[in-house]
CSV table of C-alpha atoms and ligand atoms in Angstrom, one decimal:
chain,number,residue,atom,x,y,z
A,97,MET,CA,13.8,13.8,26.3
A,98,THR,CA,15.3,13.1,22.8
A,99,GLU,CA,12.9,13.1,19.9
A,100,ARG,CA,11.7,9.8,18.6
A,101,VAL,CA,12.7,8.7,15.1
A,102,TYR,CA,9.7,7.4,13.1
A,103,LEU,CA,10.7,5.0,10.4
A,104,ASP,CA,7.4,3.1,9.8
A,105,TRP,CA,5.9,5.2,7.0
A,106,ASN,CA,4.5,2.1,5.2
A,107,ALA,CA,2.3,1.5,8.2
A,108,THR,CA,1.1,5.1,8.2
A,109,ALA,CA,2.4,8.5,7.5
A,110,PRO,CA,2.0,11.7,9.5
A,111,LEU,CA,-0.6,14.2,8.4
A,112,ARG,CA,0.7,16.7,6.0
A,113,ALA,CA,0.2,20.3,7.1
A,114,GLU,CA,-2.1,21.0,4.1
A,115,ALA,CA,-4.2,18.0,5.1
A,116,GLN,CA,-4.4,19.0,8.7
A,117,ARG,CA,-5.7,22.4,7.7
A,118,ALA,CA,-8.2,20.9,5.3
A,119,LEU,CA,-9.3,18.5,8.0
A,120,GLN,CA,-9.8,21.2,10.6
A,121,ASP,CA,-11.6,23.5,8.2
A,122,ALA,CA,-14.0,20.8,7.0
A,123,ALA,CA,-14.7,19.5,10.5
A,124,GLY,CA,-16.1,23.0,11.3
A,125,LEU,CA,-18.7,22.8,8.6
A,126,VAL,CA,-22.2,21.7,9.4
A,127,GLY,CA,-23.7,20.8,6.0
A,128,ASN,CA,-24.5,17.3,4.7
A,129,PRO,CA,-23.1,17.1,1.2
A,130,SER,CA,-26.4,15.6,0.0
A,131,SER,CA,-28.4,18.7,1.1
A,132,VAL,CA,-29.3,21.3,-1.4
A,133,HIS,CA,-28.9,24.4,0.8
A,134,ALA,CA,-25.8,26.5,1.1
A,135,GLU,CA,-24.4,24.5,4.0
A,136,GLY,CA,-24.8,21.3,2.1
A,137,ARG,CA,-23.3,22.8,-1.1
A,138,ALA,CA,-20.3,24.0,0.9
A,139,ALA,CA,-19.6,20.4,2.1
A,140,ARG,CA,-20.3,19.0,-1.4
A,141,TRP,CA,-17.8,21.5,-2.9
A,142,LEU,CA,-15.0,20.2,-0.6
A,143,ILE,CA,-15.7,16.6,-1.7
A,144,GLU,CA,-15.6,17.5,-5.4
A,145,GLN,CA,-12.4,19.5,-5.0
A,146,ALA,CA,-10.9,16.5,-3.3
A,147,ARG,CA,-12.2,14.2,-6.0
A,148,GLU,CA,-10.4,16.3,-8.6
A,149,ALA,CA,-7.1,16.2,-6.6
A,150,VAL,CA,-7.2,12.5,-6.1
A,151,ALA,CA,-8.1,11.9,-9.8
A,152,ALA,CA,-5.2,14.1,-10.8
A,153,LEU,CA,-2.8,12.1,-8.7
A,154,VAL,CA,-3.5,9.0,-10.8
A,155,GLY,CA,-4.3,10.6,-14.1
A,156,ALA,CA,-8.0,9.7,-13.9
A,157,GLN,CA,-11.3,11.6,-14.4
A,158,PRO,CA,-12.9,13.0,-11.2
A,159,ALA,CA,-16.1,11.1,-12.1
A,160,ASP,CA,-14.2,7.8,-11.8
A,161,VAL,CA,-13.1,8.3,-8.2
A,162,ILE,CA,-15.3,6.5,-5.6
A,163,PHE,CA,-14.5,7.5,-2.0
A,164,THR,CA,-14.5,4.8,0.6
A,165,SER,CA,-13.6,4.4,4.3
A,166,SER,CA,-10.1,2.9,3.6
A,167,GLY,CA,-7.9,1.2,1.1
A,168,THR,CA,-9.2,-2.1,2.6
A,169,GLU,CA,-12.8,-1.1,1.7
A,170,ALA,CA,-11.8,0.0,-1.8
A,171,ASN,CA,-10.1,-3.4,-2.3
A,172,VAL,CA,-13.3,-5.3,-1.2
A,173,LEU,CA,-15.5,-3.1,-3.4
A,174,ALA,CA,-13.2,-3.8,-6.4
A,175,LEU,CA,-13.1,-7.6,-5.9
A,176,THR,CA,-16.5,-8.7,-6.9
A,177,PRO,CA,-17.8,-11.0,-9.7
A,178,ALA,CA,-20.4,-8.3,-10.4
A,179,ILE,CA,-18.3,-6.0,-12.5
A,180,GLU,CA,-19.8,-5.1,-15.8
A,181,THR,CA,-18.2,-3.4,-18.8
A,182,ALA,CA,-19.8,-2.1,-21.9
A,183,GLY,CA,-18.8,-5.3,-23.7
A,184,GLU,CA,-19.4,-7.8,-21.0
A,185,LYS,CA,-22.3,-8.0,-18.6
A,186,ARG,CA,-21.9,-11.6,-17.4
A,187,PRO,CA,-20.3,-12.0,-13.9
A,188,ARG,CA,-16.5,-12.4,-13.6
A,189,ASP,CA,-16.0,-16.1,-12.9
A,190,ARG,CA,-12.5,-16.3,-11.4
A,191,LEU,CA,-10.3,-14.0,-9.3
A,192,PHE,CA,-6.5,-14.3,-9.6
A,193,VAL,CA,-4.4,-12.6,-6.9
A,194,SER,CA,-0.7,-12.4,-6.6
A,195,ALA,CA,0.8,-14.3,-3.6
A,196,ILE,CA,2.2,-11.1,-2.1
A,197,GLU,CA,-1.0,-9.0,-2.0
A,198,HIS,CA,-2.2,-7.2,1.1
A,199,PRO,CA,-4.6,-9.4,3.3
A,200,SER,CA,-7.5,-7.2,2.1
A,201,VAL,CA,-6.9,-8.5,-1.4
A,202,ARG,CA,-5.8,-12.0,-0.5
A,203,ALA,CA,-9.2,-12.4,1.3
A,204,GLY,CA,-10.8,-12.2,-2.2
A,205,GLY,CA,-13.5,-9.6,-1.6
A,206,ARG,CA,-16.9,-11.1,-2.6
A,207,PHE,CA,-15.5,-14.0,-4.6
A,208,LEU,CA,-16.2,-17.5,-3.2
A,209,ARG,CA,-13.0,-19.2,-1.8
A,210,GLY,CA,-13.1,-21.8,-4.6
A,211,ALA,CA,-13.1,-19.2,-7.3
A,212,ILE,CA,-9.8,-17.6,-6.1
A,213,GLU,CA,-6.4,-18.6,-7.4
A,214,ASP,CA,-2.9,-17.5,-6.5
A,215,ILE,CA,-0.3,-16.2,-8.9
A,216,PRO,CA,3.2,-17.0,-7.6
A,217,VAL,CA,6.1,-14.5,-7.4
A,218,GLU,CA,9.7,-15.0,-8.2
A,219,ALA,CA,12.5,-15.0,-5.6
A,220,ASP,CA,13.2,-11.3,-6.5
A,221,GLY,CA,9.7,-10.4,-5.2
A,222,ARG,CA,8.1,-9.7,-8.6
A,223,VAL,CA,5.0,-11.5,-9.8
A,224,ASN,CA,5.7,-14.3,-12.2
A,225,LEU,CA,4.3,-13.2,-15.5
A,226,ALA,CA,4.7,-16.5,-17.2
A,227,ALA,CA,2.6,-18.1,-14.5
A,228,LEU,CA,0.0,-15.4,-14.9
A,229,ALA,CA,-0.3,-16.0,-18.6
A,230,GLU,CA,-0.5,-19.7,-18.0
A,231,ALA,CA,-3.2,-19.3,-15.4
A,232,LEU,CA,-5.3,-17.1,-17.8
A,233,ALA,CA,-5.1,-19.5,-20.7
A,234,PRO,CA,-8.5,-19.3,-22.2
A,235,ALA,CA,-9.5,-22.8,-21.4
A,236,LYS,CA,-9.1,-22.1,-17.7
A,237,ALA,CA,-10.9,-18.8,-17.2
A,238,SER,CA,-13.1,-16.9,-19.5
A,239,ARG,CA,-13.9,-13.7,-17.6
A,240,PRO,CA,-11.1,-13.3,-15.1
A,241,LEU,CA,-10.5,-10.5,-12.7
A,242,VAL,CA,-6.9,-10.2,-11.7
A,243,SER,CA,-5.3,-8.2,-8.8
A,244,VAL,CA,-1.6,-7.3,-8.8
A,245,MET,CA,-0.3,-4.5,-6.5
A,246,LEU,CA,1.9,-1.7,-7.8
A,247,ALA,CA,4.4,-2.0,-4.9
A,248,ASN,CA,4.6,-4.4,-2.1
A,249,ASN,CA,4.1,-3.0,1.4
A,250,GLU,CA,6.8,-5.2,3.0
A,251,THR,CA,9.6,-5.3,0.5
A,252,GLY,CA,8.7,-2.2,-1.5
A,253,VAL,CA,9.3,-4.2,-4.7
A,254,VAL,CA,7.6,-2.5,-7.7
A,255,GLN,CA,5.5,-5.0,-9.7
A,256,PRO,CA,5.5,-5.3,-13.5
A,257,VAL,CA,1.9,-4.0,-13.7
A,258,ALA,CA,1.9,-2.7,-17.3
A,259,ALA,CA,3.1,-6.1,-18.5
A,260,ALA,CA,0.6,-7.9,-16.3
A,261,ALA,CA,-2.2,-5.6,-17.8
A,262,ALA,CA,-1.3,-6.6,-21.3
A,263,ILE,CA,-1.5,-10.3,-20.4
A,264,VAL,CA,-4.8,-9.8,-18.5
A,265,HIS,CA,-6.4,-7.8,-21.3
A,266,ALA,CA,-5.3,-10.3,-24.0
A,267,ALA,CA,-7.1,-12.9,-22.0
A,268,GLY,CA,-10.3,-10.8,-21.8
A,269,GLY,CA,-9.8,-10.0,-18.2
A,270,LEU,CA,-9.8,-6.9,-16.0
A,271,LEU,CA,-7.0,-5.7,-13.8
A,272,HIS,CA,-7.3,-4.3,-10.3
A,273,VAL,CA,-4.1,-2.6,-9.0
A,274,ASP,CA,-3.6,-1.9,-5.3
A,275,ALA,CA,-1.6,1.3,-5.4
A,276,VAL,CA,-1.8,2.1,-1.7
A,277,GLN,CA,1.9,2.0,-1.1
A,278,ALA,CA,3.0,3.3,-4.5
A,279,ALA,CA,1.0,6.5,-4.6
A,280,GLY,CA,3.0,9.5,-3.8
A,281,ARG,CA,6.2,7.6,-4.0
A,282,ILE,CA,6.4,6.6,-7.7
A,283,ALA,CA,4.4,7.7,-10.8
A,284,CYS,CA,1.0,6.1,-10.6
A,285,ASP,CA,-0.9,6.8,-13.8
A,286,ILE,CA,-3.9,4.6,-14.3
A,287,GLY,CA,-3.8,4.8,-18.1
A,288,ALA,CA,0.0,4.2,-18.3
A,289,LEU,CA,-0.4,1.2,-15.9
A,290,GLY,CA,-3.2,-0.3,-17.9
A,291,ALA,CA,-5.2,-0.7,-14.7
A,292,ASP,CA,-9.0,-1.0,-14.9
A,293,LEU,CA,-9.4,-0.3,-11.2
A,294,LEU,CA,-7.0,1.2,-8.7
A,295,THR,CA,-7.0,1.4,-4.9
A,296,LEU,CA,-5.7,4.3,-2.9
A,297,SER,CA,-5.5,5.0,0.9
A,298,ALA,CA,-5.4,8.6,2.3
A,299,HIS,CA,-3.2,7.9,5.4
A,300,LYS,CA,-0.3,6.5,3.4
A,301,ILE,CA,0.1,9.8,1.5
A,302,GLY,CA,-0.3,12.2,4.4
A,303,GLY,CA,-4.1,12.3,4.7
A,304,ALA,CA,-6.1,11.2,7.7
A,305,LYS,CA,-6.8,7.5,8.6
A,306,GLY,CA,-10.2,6.3,7.5
A,307,ALA,CA,-10.5,7.5,3.9
A,308,GLY,CA,-9.6,5.7,0.7
A,309,ALA,CA,-10.7,5.6,-2.9
A,310,LEU,CA,-11.4,3.1,-5.7
A,311,VAL,CA,-10.6,4.7,-9.1
A,312,ARG,CA,-12.0,3.3,-12.3
A,313,ALA,CA,-10.3,3.6,-15.7
A,314,GLY,CA,-13.7,4.9,-17.1
A,315,GLU,CA,-17.4,5.0,-16.6
A,316,ASP,CA,-17.7,1.9,-18.7
A,317,ILE,CA,-16.7,-0.1,-15.7
A,318,HIS,CA,-19.8,-0.6,-13.6
A,319,PHE,CA,-20.5,-2.4,-10.3
A,320,ALA,CA,-23.8,-4.3,-10.5
A,321,ASP,CA,-23.6,-5.0,-6.8
A,322,PRO,CA,-22.5,-2.1,-4.6
A,323,LEU,CA,-20.8,-3.0,-1.4
A,324,ILE,CA,-23.0,-0.7,0.7
A,325,ARG,CA,-26.5,0.1,-0.5
A,326,GLY,CA,-28.6,2.9,0.9
A,327,GLY,CA,-28.7,6.6,0.2
A,328,GLY,CA,-27.1,6.5,-3.2
A,329,GLN,CA,-23.9,8.5,-2.3
A,330,GLU,CA,-20.8,8.0,-4.5
A,331,ARG,CA,-23.0,7.3,-7.6
A,332,GLY,CA,-24.8,4.6,-5.8
A,333,LEU,CA,-21.6,2.6,-5.3
A,334,ARG,CA,-21.0,3.4,-1.7
A,335,ALA,CA,-23.9,4.6,0.4
A,336,GLY,CA,-23.5,6.5,3.7
A,337,THR,CA,-22.9,10.2,4.4
A,338,GLU,CA,-19.4,11.0,3.3
A,339,ASN,CA,-16.5,11.5,5.7
A,340,VAL,CA,-16.2,15.1,4.5
A,341,ALA,CA,-13.2,16.1,6.7
A,342,GLY,CA,-11.3,12.9,5.9
A,343,ILE,CA,-12.0,13.3,2.2
A,344,ALA,CA,-11.0,17.0,2.2
A,345,ALA,CA,-7.8,16.0,3.9
A,346,PHE,CA,-7.2,13.2,1.4
A,347,GLY,CA,-7.6,15.8,-1.5
A,348,ALA,CA,-5.1,18.1,0.1
A,349,ALA,CA,-2.6,15.3,0.7
A,350,ALA,CA,-3.1,14.1,-2.9
A,351,ALA,CA,-2.4,17.6,-4.3
A,352,ALA,CA,0.7,18.0,-2.1
A,353,ALA,CA,2.0,14.4,-3.0
A,354,ARG,CA,1.5,15.1,-6.7
A,355,GLY,CA,3.2,18.5,-6.6
A,356,GLN,CA,6.2,17.2,-4.6
A,357,LEU,CA,6.5,13.7,-6.0
A,358,ALA,CA,9.9,14.0,-7.8
A,359,GLU,CA,11.5,16.1,-5.0
A,360,GLU,CA,10.2,13.8,-2.2
A,361,ALA,CA,11.2,10.6,-4.0
A,362,ALA,CA,14.7,11.9,-4.6
A,363,HIS,CA,14.9,12.9,-0.9
A,364,MET,CA,13.8,9.5,0.3
A,365,LEU,CA,16.1,7.6,-2.1
A,366,ALA,CA,19.2,9.6,-1.0
A,367,LEU,CA,18.4,8.8,2.7
A,368,ARG,CA,17.6,5.2,2.0
A,369,THR,CA,21.0,4.8,0.1
A,370,LEU,CA,22.7,6.2,3.2
A,371,LEU,CA,20.8,3.7,5.4
A,372,GLU,CA,21.7,0.7,3.3
A,373,GLU,CA,25.3,1.7,3.0
A,374,GLY,CA,25.5,2.0,6.8
A,375,LEU,CA,23.7,-1.3,7.3
A,376,ARG,CA,26.2,-3.0,5.0
A,377,VAL,CA,29.1,-1.7,7.1
A,378,ILE,CA,27.6,-2.6,10.4
A,379,SER,CA,26.1,-5.9,9.4
A,380,PRO,CA,27.8,-7.2,6.3
A,381,GLN,CA,25.8,-10.4,6.4
A,382,ALA,CA,22.4,-8.6,6.4
A,383,VAL,CA,20.3,-9.5,3.4
A,384,ILE,CA,18.1,-6.8,1.8
A,385,LEU,CA,15.0,-8.7,0.8
A,386,GLY,CA,13.9,-7.8,-2.8
A,387,GLY,CA,17.1,-5.7,-3.0
A,388,ALA,CA,17.9,-6.9,-6.5
A,389,SER,CA,14.5,-5.5,-7.9
A,390,GLU,CA,13.3,-2.0,-8.5
A,391,ARG,CA,11.8,-0.8,-5.2
A,392,LEU,CA,9.9,2.1,-3.8
A,393,PRO,CA,12.5,4.8,-2.9
A,394,ASN,CA,11.5,4.7,0.8
A,395,THR,CA,11.5,1.0,1.8
A,396,THR,CA,14.2,-1.3,3.1
A,397,LEU,CA,13.3,-4.8,4.4
A,398,PHE,CA,16.4,-6.5,5.7
A,399,ALA,CA,17.1,-9.6,7.7
A,400,LEU,CA,20.1,-11.0,9.6
A,401,ASP,CA,20.3,-14.7,10.4
A,402,GLY,CA,19.9,-15.3,14.1
A,403,ILE,CA,18.0,-12.1,14.9
A,404,LYS,CA,14.4,-12.1,15.9
A,405,ALA,CA,12.4,-9.2,14.6
A,406,GLU,CA,10.2,-8.8,17.6
A,407,THR,CA,13.2,-8.6,19.9
A,408,ALA,CA,14.9,-6.1,17.6
A,409,ILE,CA,11.8,-3.9,17.3
A,410,ILE,CA,11.4,-3.7,21.1
A,411,ALA,CA,15.1,-2.9,21.5
A,412,LEU,CA,15.0,-0.2,18.8
A,413,ASP,CA,11.8,1.2,20.3
A,414,LEU,CA,13.6,1.6,23.7
A,415,GLU,CA,16.3,3.5,21.8
A,416,GLY,CA,13.6,5.8,20.5
A,417,VAL,CA,13.4,4.3,17.0
A,418,ALA,CA,10.1,3.0,15.5
A,419,VAL,CA,10.4,0.4,12.7
A,420,SER,CA,8.3,-2.7,12.0
A,421,ALA,CA,8.5,-6.3,11.1
A,422,GLY,CA,7.2,-6.6,7.6
A,423,ALA,CA,3.5,-5.6,7.5
A,424,ALA,CA,2.0,-3.5,10.3
A,425,CYS,CA,-0.9,-5.9,10.6
A,426,SER,CA,1.5,-8.7,11.7
A,427,SER,CA,3.6,-6.7,14.1
A,428,GLY,CA,3.2,-7.9,17.6
A,429,LYS,CA,2.5,-11.4,16.3
A,430,VAL,CA,5.2,-14.0,15.9
A,431,GLN,CA,4.3,-15.0,12.4
A,432,SER,CA,6.4,-15.3,9.3
A,433,SER,CA,5.2,-13.2,6.5
A,434,HIS,CA,3.2,-14.6,3.5
A,435,VAL,CA,5.2,-12.2,1.3
A,436,LEU,CA,8.6,-13.7,2.3
A,437,ALA,CA,7.2,-17.2,2.2
A,438,ALA,CA,6.0,-16.6,-1.4
A,439,MET,CA,9.5,-15.4,-2.3
A,440,GLY,CA,11.0,-18.6,-0.9
A,441,VAL,CA,12.8,-16.8,2.0
A,442,SER,CA,13.6,-19.4,4.7
A,443,PRO,CA,11.3,-19.1,7.8
A,444,ALA,CA,14.4,-18.6,10.0
A,445,LEU,CA,15.6,-15.6,8.0
A,446,GLY,CA,12.0,-14.3,7.4
A,447,ARG,CA,11.3,-14.2,11.2
A,448,GLY,CA,14.1,-11.7,11.6
A,449,ALA,CA,13.0,-9.3,8.8
A,450,LEU,CA,12.8,-5.7,9.8
A,451,ARG,CA,11.2,-3.0,7.7
A,452,VAL,CA,12.5,0.5,7.8
A,453,SER,CA,10.4,2.9,5.8
A,454,LEU,CA,11.0,6.6,5.3
A,455,GLY,CA,9.0,9.6,4.3
A,456,TRP,CA,9.2,13.2,3.2
A,457,THR,CA,10.1,14.6,6.7
A,458,THR,CA,12.7,11.9,7.4
A,459,THR,CA,16.2,13.5,8.0
A,460,GLN,CA,19.8,12.5,7.7
A,461,SER,CA,19.9,12.6,11.5
A,462,ASP,CA,17.0,10.1,11.7
A,463,ILE,CA,19.0,7.7,9.6
A,464,GLU,CA,22.2,8.3,11.7
A,465,ARG,CA,20.2,7.6,14.9
A,466,PHE,CA,18.8,4.4,13.4
A,467,LEU,CA,22.3,3.3,12.4
A,468,ASN,CA,23.8,4.2,15.8
A,469,ALA,CA,21.0,2.2,17.6
A,470,TRP,CA,21.5,-0.7,15.2
A,471,ARG,CA,25.3,-0.7,15.7
A,472,LYS,CA,24.7,-0.9,19.5
A,473,LEU,CA,22.1,-3.6,19.2
A,474,ALA,CA,23.0,-5.9,16.3
A,475,GLY,CA,25.9,-7.6,18.0
A,476,ALA,CA,24.1,-8.1,21.3
A,477,LEU,CA,20.9,-9.4,19.6
A,478,SER,CA,22.6,-12.0,17.5
A,479,LYS,CA,24.8,-13.1,20.4
A,480,GLY,CA,21.7,-13.4,22.6
A,481,SER,CA,19.8,-15.4,20.1
A,482,LYS,CA,22.8,-17.7,19.5
A,483,GLU,CA,23.0,-18.4,23.2
A,484,GLN,CA,19.3,-19.2,23.3
A,485,ARG,CA,19.8,-21.7,20.6
A,486,GLY,CA,22.8,-23.2,22.4
A,487,ILE,CA,25.3,-22.0,19.8
A,488,ALA,CA,28.6,-20.5,21.1
A,489,ALA,CA,28.8,-16.8,20.2
B,587,PLP,N1,-3.1,-2.3,0.5
B,587,PLP,C1,-1.8,-2.2,0.9
B,587,PLP,C2,-0.7,-2.6,0.0
B,587,PLP,C3,-1.5,-1.7,2.2
B,587,PLP,O1,-0.2,-1.6,2.6
B,587,PLP,C4,-2.6,-1.3,3.1
B,587,PLP,C5,-2.3,-0.9,4.4
B,587,PLP,O2,-1.3,-1.2,5.0
B,587,PLP,C6,-3.9,-1.5,2.6
B,587,PLP,C7,-4.1,-1.9,1.3
B,587,PLP,C8,-5.1,-1.1,3.5
B,587,PLP,O3,-5.3,0.3,3.5
B,587,PLP,P1,-6.1,0.9,4.7
B,587,PLP,O4,-5.2,0.9,5.9
B,587,PLP,O5,-6.5,2.3,4.3
B,587,PLP,O6,-7.3,0.0,5.0
């Protein structure tokens, strides 16, 4: 059997060898990290080592890393009116989220529906900074919390986060940045970005599924209302015995991602260039969505009028190639993406959008196999769909 080609890294990445070793070693330990005996201290040591590695990945202090069960949980922990800072103890009164955020941010965490506002994006997939400034005009919101992702999971478009931070801070607000897709692919320094809170997920950088982190820009930022109360773990912000093995693997993945960032980004970019050049030759009408903007080096979202993404995914799967239709959460469902709708992409084109996302073990031969499969399918798929719509091929 020929090997499968996995090009869906934005949905999840394979475990890095370092993370797999850390996971196995930690799973063999008996201690509870809250226990004071040697077994407990051994488990605690693994968590603190991981905290240092995760902090280093984003230029933060280890004390400011709060481990959670996922990126989703970190987003929900971050999005609460009950964030206090040294200078401001009153609750945050409004939440502003960009129209292209992950559903776990768009749901608004613990804000009431009526307190949440959308910030539109431009056709190029970047958040509209003028609209952000307008929305934050002092008369409208006095203590806003704003959430803008660093890179979009569907298009890969990198957002103008540092510029957004300047606007948010000038309006007396705090900025949360979902860096789940950006971490390990582009530089992601919490200070340089101007983020007050930043979300990470282990499984996108080569750790195991089921671990994430919320990182604070400093201990000044305090949550008056932890998401999970109980035993006081994670400085009282996230109770529950820690997922020691998952956290240890997260740390190992973060260290590897940080050490190999430049090399891996260059590798992915070279292969993505090959992919997009090939696509242009095979399907000159294909549109690369967000293609005019700065993007993650590993992501291509493209659409071809007349092709349905679900049909294309199944056909590619049968050829041994795994890709997805926009976000993983919506694959399998015939739904057009909120990201593409926000960018003003027509539903007809949006329904055909295919996301090809690469990683550090992707090879030139993987790209060639994708292109060969696409060459074989593209003509037949668009012909079939034209016939279904009663248009002569
Ligand atoms: N944020 C973004 C941008 C994502 O792409 C994802 C996952 O796809 C998440 C958050 C959620 O992370 P997790 O799968 O760890 O819950």
